[in-house]
Every structure is written in C-alpha cells, then in structure tokens.
Coordinates of C-alpha atoms in Angstrom, one line a residue:
M1 CA 27.7 11.7 -0.3
L2 CA 27.6 10.6 3.2
R3 CA 30.2 8.0 4.4
F4 CA 29.3 4.9 6.5
S5 CA 31.1 4.3 10.0
S6 CA 33.1 1.5 8.4
P7 CA 33.4 0.9 4.8
P8 CA 31.5 -1.9 3.3
D9 CA 33.3 -4.9 2.1
P10 CA 33.1 -5.3 -1.7
S11 CA 31.3 -8.5 -1.1
D12 CA 28.5 -6.7 0.8
L13 CA 27.3 -4.6 -2.3
P14 CA 24.2 -5.8 -4.0
A15 CA 24.7 -7.3 -7.6
R16 CA 21.4 -5.8 -8.7
F17 CA 19.4 -2.8 -7.7
P18 CA 16.4 -4.1 -5.7
S19 CA 13.3 -3.2 -6.8
P20 CA 11.9 -0.1 -4.7
F21 CA 8.4 -1.4 -5.1
D22 CA 9.5 -4.6 -3.2
R23 CA 8.9 -3.8 0.7
A24 CA 10.8 -7.2 1.3
A25 CA 13.7 -6.2 -0.7
V26 CA 15.7 -3.5 1.8
H27 CA 19.3 -4.1 1.0
P28 CA 21.2 -4.6 4.3
L29 CA 23.4 -1.6 3.5
A30 CA 20.3 0.5 2.7
R31 CA 19.1 -0.9 6.3
R32 CA 22.4 0.5 7.6
A33 CA 22.3 3.9 5.9
A34 CA 18.4 4.1 7.2
M35 CA 19.3 3.3 10.8
D36 CA 22.2 5.9 10.8
T37 CA 19.6 8.5 9.4
I38 CA 17.1 7.6 12.2
A39 CA 19.8 8.1 14.9
V40 CA 20.4 11.9 13.0
L41 CA 16.6 12.6 13.3
Q42 CA 16.7 11.7 17.1
L43 CA 19.4 14.4 17.8
P44 CA 18.2 17.4 19.6
G45 CA 19.1 19.8 16.9
M46 CA 16.3 18.0 14.7
A47 CA 13.5 19.4 17.2
P48 CA 12.5 22.2 14.9
W49 CA 11.3 20.0 12.4
R50 CA 8.7 18.7 14.9
L51 CA 8.3 15.4 13.5
D52 CA 6.7 14.2 16.6
E53 CA 3.7 16.4 16.7
P54 CA 0.4 15.2 15.5
G55 CA 0.3 14.5 11.9
S56 CA 3.9 15.9 11.4
G57 CA 5.7 12.5 10.8
K58 CA 7.6 12.1 7.2
M59 CA 8.7 9.7 4.6
F60 CA 12.5 9.7 4.5
G61 CA 14.8 7.8 2.2
V62 CA 18.4 6.7 1.6
L63 CA 20.1 5.9 -1.6
V64 CA 23.5 3.9 -1.2
V65 CA 25.8 5.0 -3.9
A66 CA 29.3 4.3 -5.4
A67 CA 31.6 7.0 -6.4
P68 CA 33.6 6.7 -9.7
D69 CA 36.9 5.9 -7.3
G70 CA 34.8 2.9 -5.8
T71 CA 34.1 4.7 -2.4
V72 CA 30.7 3.4 -1.1
G73 CA 28.4 5.9 0.9
Y74 CA 24.7 7.1 0.8
L75 CA 22.5 10.1 0.3
R76 CA 19.4 11.0 2.3
A77 CA 16.3 12.7 1.5
F78 CA 12.9 13.6 2.9
S79 CA 9.4 13.6 0.8
G80 CA 8.0 16.9 0.2
M81 CA 9.1 19.7 2.5
V82 CA 10.1 19.8 6.0
A83 CA 9.6 22.6 8.4
G84 CA 8.2 24.5 5.3
Q85 CA 11.6 24.2 3.3
W86 CA 12.3 22.6 0.2
V87 CA 16.4 22.8 0.3
I88 CA 18.2 21.8 3.5
D89 CA 22.1 21.2 3.7
G90 CA 23.0 17.4 3.9
W91 CA 19.9 16.2 2.3
A92 CA 19.0 15.7 -1.4
P93 CA 17.4 18.9 -3.1
P94 CA 14.3 18.9 -4.7
A95 CA 14.1 17.5 -8.2
Y96 CA 12.7 20.4 -10.1
D97 CA 14.8 23.0 -11.6
I98 CA 14.5 25.5 -8.7
A99 CA 15.1 28.9 -10.8
A100 CA 12.5 27.7 -13.3
R101 CA 9.9 26.9 -10.4
D102 CA 10.6 30.0 -8.7
A103 CA 9.8 32.0 -11.8
V104 CA 6.5 30.1 -12.1
W105 CA 5.6 29.9 -8.4
I106 CA 6.5 33.3 -6.8
P107 CA 4.3 35.3 -9.3
G108 CA 1.6 32.7 -8.9
E109 CA 1.7 32.7 -5.2
A110 CA 1.2 36.6 -5.2
E111 CA -1.8 36.2 -7.8
L112 CA -3.2 33.4 -5.2
Y113 CA -2.9 36.0 -2.2
D114 CA -4.6 38.6 -4.4
L115 CA -7.6 36.5 -5.0
G116 CA -8.4 36.2 -1.2
T117 CA -11.0 34.1 -0.1
D118 CA -12.5 33.5 -3.6
D119 CA -12.0 29.9 -3.3
D120 CA -13.3 28.8 -6.7
A121 CA -11.2 31.6 -8.4
R122 CA -8.2 30.2 -6.5
T123 CA -8.8 26.7 -7.5
A124 CA -9.2 27.5 -11.1
R125 CA -5.9 29.5 -11.0
S126 CA -3.8 26.8 -9.2
R127 CA -4.9 24.2 -11.9
E128 CA -3.5 26.7 -14.5
L129 CA -0.3 26.8 -12.8
L130 CA 0.3 23.3 -11.9
P131 CA 1.2 22.2 -15.3
A132 CA 3.8 25.0 -15.6
I133 CA 5.3 23.9 -12.2
Q134 CA 5.4 20.2 -13.5
N135 CA 7.3 21.2 -16.6
T136 CA 10.2 22.5 -14.4
Y137 CA 10.8 18.7 -13.5
H138 CA 13.1 16.8 -15.7
F139 CA 14.7 13.4 -14.7
A140 CA 17.8 11.5 -15.8
N141 CA 18.8 7.8 -15.7
A142 CA 22.0 5.9 -15.9
L143 CA 21.9 6.0 -19.8
G144 CA 22.1 10.0 -19.6
E145 CA 18.4 10.2 -21.0
V146 CA 16.4 12.8 -19.7
R147 CA 12.8 13.1 -19.9
A148 CA 10.0 15.6 -18.4
M149 CA 7.7 14.3 -16.1
R150 CA 4.7 15.4 -18.0
E151 CA 6.0 13.3 -20.8
L152 CA 6.4 10.3 -18.3
F153 CA 3.0 10.3 -17.4
A154 CA 1.5 11.1 -20.8
P155 CA -1.3 10.7 -21.8
K156 CA -2.5 11.1 -18.3
E157 CA -2.0 14.0 -16.1
P158 CA 0.7 13.7 -13.3
P159 CA -0.9 13.4 -10.1
G160 CA -0.1 16.3 -7.5
G161 CA 3.1 15.8 -5.7
A162 CA 4.5 13.7 -8.3
G163 CA 8.5 13.8 -8.3
D164 CA 8.5 15.0 -4.6
C165 CA 9.0 11.7 -3.2
A166 CA 12.2 10.7 -1.6
A167 CA 13.1 8.3 -4.4
P168 CA 13.3 10.5 -7.2
K169 CA 15.1 13.1 -5.2
L170 CA 17.7 10.7 -4.4
L171 CA 18.3 9.4 -7.8
A172 CA 18.4 13.0 -9.4
Q173 CA 20.9 13.7 -6.8
A174 CA 22.9 10.6 -7.4
Y175 CA 23.2 11.1 -11.2
A176 CA 23.8 14.9 -10.8
Q177 CA 26.9 14.1 -8.7
G178 CA 27.9 11.3 -11.1
L179 CA 27.2 8.7 -8.3
R180 CA 26.3 5.1 -9.1
P181 CA 22.9 4.1 -7.2
L182 CA 23.2 0.5 -5.5
A183 CA 20.0 0.2 -3.4
L184 CA 17.3 2.3 -2.0
A185 CA 15.1 2.3 0.9
E186 CA 12.2 4.5 2.2
F187 CA 10.9 4.7 5.7
W188 CA 8.7 6.7 8.0
W189 CA 9.6 8.8 11.0
G190 CA 8.0 10.8 13.4
A191 CA 4.1 10.9 14.5
P192 CA 1.8 8.6 12.5
P193 CA -0.2 10.7 9.8
R194 CA -3.8 11.5 10.4
T195 CA -4.9 8.6 8.4
G196 CA -3.1 6.5 10.7
D197 CA -1.1 4.0 8.3
R198 CA 2.5 4.6 8.8
R199 CA 4.6 3.5 11.6
A200 CA 7.7 5.0 12.8
G201 CA 10.9 3.0 11.8
S202 CA 9.0 0.7 9.3
F203 CA 10.1 0.6 5.5
Y204 CA 7.6 1.1 3.0
P205 CA 7.8 0.8 -0.7
A206 CA 7.5 3.4 -3.4
C207 CA 4.2 4.6 -3.9
Q208 CA 2.0 3.3 -6.5
G209 CA 0.3 6.6 -7.5
K210 CA 3.0 8.7 -8.1
C211 CA 6.5 7.1 -8.8
P212 CA 6.0 4.1 -11.1
P213 CA 6.5 6.0 -14.5
I214 CA 9.3 8.0 -13.0
L215 CA 11.3 5.4 -11.4
A216 CA 10.7 3.1 -14.2
H217 CA 12.7 5.6 -16.3
M218 CA 15.1 6.6 -13.8
L219 CA 16.4 3.1 -13.3
G220 CA 17.1 2.6 -17.0
G221 CA 20.6 1.3 -17.4
L222 CA 20.9 -0.1 -14.0
P223 CA 20.9 -3.9 -13.5
A224 CA 17.6 -3.4 -11.4
D225 CA 15.3 -6.2 -10.4
P226 CA 11.6 -5.7 -11.8
P227 CA 8.7 -4.7 -9.2
P228 CA 7.0 -7.8 -7.7
V229 CA 4.0 -9.2 -9.2
F230 CA 1.7 -10.6 -6.4
G231 CA -0.9 -13.3 -7.7
A232 CA 1.4 -15.1 -10.2
A233 CA 2.4 -17.9 -7.8
A234 CA 1.7 -21.3 -9.2
I235 CA -1.4 -22.7 -7.3
A236 CA -2.6 -26.6 -7.6
E237 CA -5.0 -27.1 -10.3
S238 CA -7.3 -29.1 -7.9
E239 CA -7.7 -25.5 -5.9
P240 CA -10.2 -24.1 -4.7
R241 CA -11.5 -27.1 -2.7
V242 CA -15.3 -27.4 -2.9
V243 CA -16.9 -27.2 0.5
Y244 CA -20.6 -27.1 -0.5
E245 CA -22.3 -27.5 -3.7
D246 CA -26.1 -27.7 -5.1
E247 CA -27.6 -27.1 -8.4
F248 CA -27.7 -23.3 -7.6
L249 CA -24.6 -22.5 -5.8
V250 CA -21.1 -23.4 -4.7
V251 CA -18.9 -22.6 -1.9
V252 CA -15.2 -22.9 -2.2
D253 CA -12.3 -22.7 0.2
K254 CA -9.8 -20.5 -1.6
P255 CA -6.1 -20.8 -0.9
S256 CA -4.0 -17.8 0.0
G257 CA -2.1 -16.6 -3.0
L258 CA -4.9 -17.1 -5.4
L259 CA -7.1 -14.0 -7.0
S260 CA -10.9 -14.0 -6.5
V261 CA -11.3 -12.4 -10.0
P262 CA -8.7 -11.7 -12.5
G263 CA -6.6 -8.8 -12.1
R264 CA -7.7 -5.5 -13.9
S265 CA -4.5 -5.3 -15.9
G266 CA -5.2 -8.4 -17.7
L267 CA -1.8 -10.0 -17.1
L268 CA -3.2 -12.0 -14.2
R269 CA -6.0 -14.1 -15.5
D270 CA -5.8 -17.1 -13.0
S271 CA -8.4 -16.7 -10.3
V272 CA -11.1 -18.6 -8.6
S273 CA -13.5 -17.0 -11.0
T274 CA -11.7 -18.3 -14.0
R275 CA -11.1 -21.8 -12.5
L276 CA -14.8 -22.3 -11.6
R277 CA -15.9 -20.7 -15.3
A278 CA -13.9 -24.0 -16.5
R279 CA -15.3 -26.4 -14.2
Y280 CA -18.9 -25.1 -14.8
P281 CA -19.0 -24.1 -18.6
D282 CA -22.9 -24.1 -18.4
A283 CA -22.9 -21.5 -15.5
T284 CA -24.7 -18.2 -16.5
G285 CA -23.7 -14.9 -15.6
Q286 CA -20.9 -13.8 -13.2
L287 CA -19.9 -16.5 -10.7
V288 CA -18.1 -15.1 -7.6
V289 CA -20.4 -13.2 -5.5
H290 CA -18.0 -11.4 -3.2
R291 CA -14.4 -11.4 -2.9
L292 CA -11.4 -12.2 -0.7
D293 CA -8.0 -10.4 -0.8
L294 CA -5.4 -12.3 -2.8
D295 CA -3.5 -13.2 0.4
T296 CA -6.6 -14.1 2.5
S297 CA -7.7 -17.8 2.4
G298 CA -11.1 -19.4 3.3
L299 CA -14.7 -19.6 2.3
L300 CA -15.9 -18.0 -0.9
L301 CA -19.4 -18.0 -2.4
A302 CA -20.2 -18.3 -6.0
A303 CA -23.4 -18.8 -8.0
K304 CA -24.2 -21.0 -10.9
H305 CA -26.9 -18.9 -12.4
T306 CA -27.7 -15.5 -12.8
A307 CA -30.8 -15.2 -10.8
T308 CA -29.0 -17.0 -7.7
F309 CA -26.2 -14.2 -8.1
S310 CA -28.7 -11.6 -7.9
A311 CA -30.4 -13.3 -5.0
L312 CA -27.1 -13.7 -3.0
Q313 CA -25.9 -10.4 -3.7
R314 CA -29.2 -9.0 -2.4
L315 CA -28.5 -11.0 1.1
F316 CA -25.1 -9.4 1.1
S317 CA -26.7 -6.0 0.8
L318 CA -29.1 -6.7 3.3
R319 CA -26.4 -7.9 5.8
E320 CA -28.2 -11.3 6.0
I321 CA -24.9 -13.4 5.3
R322 CA -23.1 -13.8 8.4
K323 CA -19.3 -14.0 8.1
R324 CA -16.4 -15.0 10.5
Y325 CA -12.8 -14.4 10.1
V326 CA -9.7 -15.7 12.2
A327 CA -6.6 -13.9 12.3
W328 CA -3.3 -13.7 14.3
L329 CA -2.3 -10.2 15.0
D330 CA 1.1 -8.7 15.8
G331 CA 0.8 -7.3 19.1
D332 CA -1.0 -7.8 22.5
V333 CA -4.4 -6.3 21.9
S334 CA -5.8 -4.4 24.6
G335 CA -9.1 -5.8 25.9
N336 CA -11.1 -9.1 25.1
E337 CA -13.8 -7.8 22.6
G338 CA -15.3 -4.8 21.2
L339 CA -16.4 -2.8 17.9
I340 CA -14.1 -1.1 15.6
D341 CA -16.1 1.9 13.7
F342 CA -14.3 4.4 11.6
P343 CA -14.6 5.3 7.9
M344 CA -12.1 4.5 5.2
R345 CA -11.2 4.9 1.8
M346 CA -8.7 3.9 -1.0
D347 CA -5.3 5.8 -0.8
I348 CA -5.5 7.1 -4.5
D349 CA -1.7 7.9 -4.4
D350 CA -0.8 4.6 -3.1
R351 CA -3.3 2.0 -4.5
P352 CA -4.4 -0.6 -3.0
R353 CA -3.7 0.6 0.3
H354 CA -6.8 1.9 2.2
I355 CA -6.7 4.5 4.8
H356 CA -8.8 6.1 7.4
D357 CA -10.7 9.4 6.2
P358 CA -13.5 10.9 8.5
V359 CA -14.6 13.1 5.6
H360 CA -14.6 11.1 2.4
G361 CA -14.6 7.5 3.7
K362 CA -17.2 5.1 3.7
H363 CA -18.8 3.6 6.8
A364 CA -16.8 0.5 8.2
V365 CA -17.7 -1.6 11.2
T366 CA -16.2 -4.7 12.6
G367 CA -16.8 -6.8 15.9
W368 CA -13.8 -8.6 17.3
Q369 CA -13.0 -11.0 20.1
V370 CA -9.7 -12.4 21.4
L371 CA -9.3 -16.1 21.0
E372 CA -5.6 -16.6 22.1
R373 CA -2.6 -14.8 23.2
A374 CA 0.9 -16.2 22.8
G375 CA 4.4 -14.6 22.3
G376 CA 3.4 -11.1 21.5
R377 CA 0.9 -11.9 19.2
T378 CA -3.0 -12.1 19.7
K379 CA -5.4 -14.4 17.7
V380 CA -8.7 -13.0 17.2
A381 CA -12.1 -13.7 15.7
F382 CA -13.6 -10.9 13.4
T383 CA -17.0 -10.4 12.6
P384 CA -17.6 -7.6 9.6
H385 CA -20.7 -5.7 9.7
T386 CA -19.8 -4.0 6.5
G387 CA -17.7 -5.2 3.4
R388 CA -15.2 -2.4 2.7
T389 CA -12.1 -3.6 0.8
H390 CA -9.2 -4.4 3.1
Q391 CA -11.7 -3.7 6.2
L392 CA -10.3 -6.1 8.6
R393 CA -6.7 -5.2 7.7
V394 CA -6.9 -1.5 8.2
H395 CA -9.2 -2.1 11.2
A396 CA -6.5 -4.5 12.6
S397 CA -3.6 -2.1 12.2
N398 CA -4.8 1.5 12.3
P399 CA -4.2 3.0 15.7
L400 CA -8.1 4.0 15.8
G401 CA -8.7 0.0 15.6
L402 CA -6.7 -2.6 17.3
D403 CA -3.3 -1.0 16.5
A404 CA -1.9 -4.5 15.8
P405 CA -1.5 -5.4 12.1
I406 CA -2.4 -8.9 10.9
V407 CA 0.8 -11.1 10.8
G408 CA 2.2 -11.3 7.2
D409 CA 0.5 -8.2 6.2
R410 CA 2.7 -6.9 3.3
L411 CA 0.7 -3.6 2.9
Y412 CA -0.1 -2.7 6.6
G413 CA 2.3 -4.6 8.8
R414 CA 4.8 -3.3 10.8
S415 CA 7.6 -5.2 8.8
A416 CA 7.7 -7.0 5.3
P417 CA 6.7 -10.7 5.7
E418 CA 9.5 -13.0 5.2
Y419 CA 9.8 -15.3 2.2
G420 CA 7.1 -17.6 2.0
E421 CA 5.2 -16.2 4.9
R422 CA 1.4 -15.7 4.3
L423 CA -1.1 -13.3 5.6
L424 CA -2.5 -14.8 8.8
L425 CA -6.2 -14.0 7.9
H426 CA -8.8 -17.0 7.3
A427 CA -12.5 -16.6 6.3
E428 CA -13.8 -19.4 8.7
S429 CA -17.3 -19.6 8.3
L430 CA -20.4 -18.4 6.3
A431 CA -23.8 -18.6 7.5
F432 CA -27.1 -17.7 5.3
T433 CA -30.4 -18.8 4.3
H434 CA -30.6 -20.3 0.9
P435 CA -32.2 -18.0 -1.6
E436 CA -33.6 -21.0 -3.7
T437 CA -34.5 -23.7 -0.9
G438 CA -34.9 -21.7 2.0
A439 CA -32.5 -24.2 4.0
E440 CA -30.1 -22.5 6.6
L441 CA -26.7 -23.3 5.7
I442 CA -23.7 -22.9 8.0
L443 CA -20.3 -23.5 6.4
T444 CA -16.9 -23.9 8.0
S445 CA -13.4 -24.2 7.1
P446 CA -10.5 -25.2 9.5
V447 CA -8.3 -22.5 10.2
P448 CA -4.8 -23.4 8.5
F449 CA -2.7 -21.6 11.2

C-alpha cells in the first residue's frame, strides 16, 4: 500500500464506495492518488514504458484503501501489460493465477510459434487456448466469496481481455492484502490511442464490455453506490412539444434527457416513441423515423402511418432531409469551417461509445461552421451528411476532427459534466419535401443554450 504525503482526515473518507461506472463520481482522495501516480509516470525513469509514443498510451487506475489498523493509502495498476510485462514492482499484479496461466500459455505459445504463418491454424488453436487461460482468473469480494471468471459471464463467453483492466486488478490486490476498498478511479495517460478517443489526464468509467459482471461481484459486501442509469430522469408530461403536425406526420422538439425510443433492456420505457403512441393511438406502424441521442435536444420527425414512415425513411436514405445542429465545443477550434470525413464504429468493448476505425468503420461525413467564440469555447453549426450513431460527438472530440468535445459530453468530453449540466448539442432545423403533399417544409427550434 502506498501512503499519501499527508494522511487523510477521517472526515475525508467516503461513506460509500462510488460506482466505478460513474465518471462524475471520482472521489477527491481517488483524484489525489491519481495525481500522485501521474507525477510518477512523468519521472525520467518511466521513459522505457514509451507511453508518449503514438498509440502507446495506457489506462491506469488507483484504489484508495484502508488497512486493518485504519491507515489509509492507495494501490495503483495499469491495464493489460506495460513494456511487454504483466508484473512490475509497485503496481498491482494481474488478477490471474500466474503459475496456472504459465502452465497453459508457455506451451501454448510454443505451439503457435511452430504453426508459423498458417493463420487459420493459429487462430483455431488460439481459440482453443482462450478458455483454459480464462479459467486461471478467479475473483474474490468483500464477503470472501470467490468465483471463476467464466462463471461470472455465463452463459455468454467472456470477451478477450476480460479481467485485465485496472479496476479488477486493484480490487483483487486489495482483498489479497486484507485491505478495505474505499474509492476507485481510472484515467488515461500517454499518447492517445489510434482510435483517438482518450485524453491524457482524463478520468473514465469502467468499461461496459469487460467489467460489469466482474465488478458487480467484486463489490459484493461493500456499501457501494449503484451504477448510474441515464434516461430515468423525470420529464414533464407535456414533452415533447409539437412543432408541426398534419394528418401524415408530426415534428416534435425533444428535450435533453428523454430517449427517442425505449431502452433495449426494457427497464427504460419512457421515450418520445411511447409518448407519441399514447397521444396517437390510431397511428399505424413505427412512429419515430430517426433518433436523437438521449442527451441531445431538438427536432425529431415521426410518422402517423406506415406508408408515410417508409417514405420518410427513403428520404433519409437518399439524404434528402437536411439537418442542422448547433453545439458549444470545449476548446478553441482552429479555422472557421470545413468538412470532417473519417469512418467510425461501435466500440464493442465499451458500448455505447464509438471510435474511429479506418478498416471496419462506416463512412461518416460532417460539415461544420464556427458561429461564435467565447471563454475558450467555440459555438459551431454542424451539417451531417451521413447519419452514424454519435457521429457529431465523435467528429467533434476526435483529434482527426475538431479535437474539441461538445460541452457536457459524458462519453467523449475531457471531464465529466457537473451535476445537472446537459450536453450542449441541439437539432436546430429540419428541411425536406413532404412525401405526401409535396410541400417544402423548413422547421426550426430555438437553441436553448
């Protein structure tokens, strides 16, 4: 256990373990431990880790802990390996049984080497080895209960790299040393990844692809806060406000915090779609034609009949519905206008985040124009030419785009939004030819920020 330079006062300790999945819940002591760790990472002796080389940055973590005698300190860890090593003095070791893994991996690695350039055979053998390697991971919790990783993910298969993030390493080390976990934080340090979606010194929540089953078990027995649920906030029954309506379609002004359609889990039913279904019980087929992110406000188009829905979707596919968004960005954008064009895809290890991927990503293009600059922020108008999920948020935040995340972005921002702060992104206008009447419709919604 590492010691703080000055011992924390008992009143500074958290009463409950903050959720690792809540980016806004970094406890001051965890932040302090992270700053101490960043200072270490900047020492000349850390140069062999090559964290500043392109694509070589790393996710790190700290865990504030209390010893049985009441002494408070912290542990630190890195995700995966650093400089080709799993075990480095002063850092939490991997969560697997080292001897058991070596018994599987050392001969397995030799087999893979012998297969040479036969990629199909190497891939098949790697898939056979993976379950055996995963069986070397066992996780304890505060109640002393120990469960195997494959058991925690059953009936699904654990994703590659599960158990190697900083968070499970830290909790495993705390329990092994008889320490009581108090607060955890994970942050990025070094050069951004090739996907461009992490920033040095920024805190991030535990990943959604690999960590939920593991951390849910490992926090058992601790007075821990539950993960945040986004989309459950109370929204006035009068929302969304109707901007335009006729016998075929309706355009509404969606408030930030209301889903466009119900959540996939079935737990979050409230949405524009369910509210419109209640308002228009005679409507046929699906209502909402396109979607806005939960945190985005502005104009949303819905159809009252199946035929109109299909016609409007066709207009979207032909890019004949023109949309304009307005946003405040966290940073001073270089230039006054331009076009962002790079492919992106879902980050399967950390849904719902999206990342740049030149190989597997889908084509995404956004036009932009500066409207105003003030206080280190830039107000821009976005004109999307494609309709990828999180397109504007990724194109704004990624270094290949504007390198300035939208203010209040809890997924891609430089820091977590303050309590009550919303995403400053608004769908300001829609323009299209009415598929049934042929009339030109140009609809606007005042920007609320």
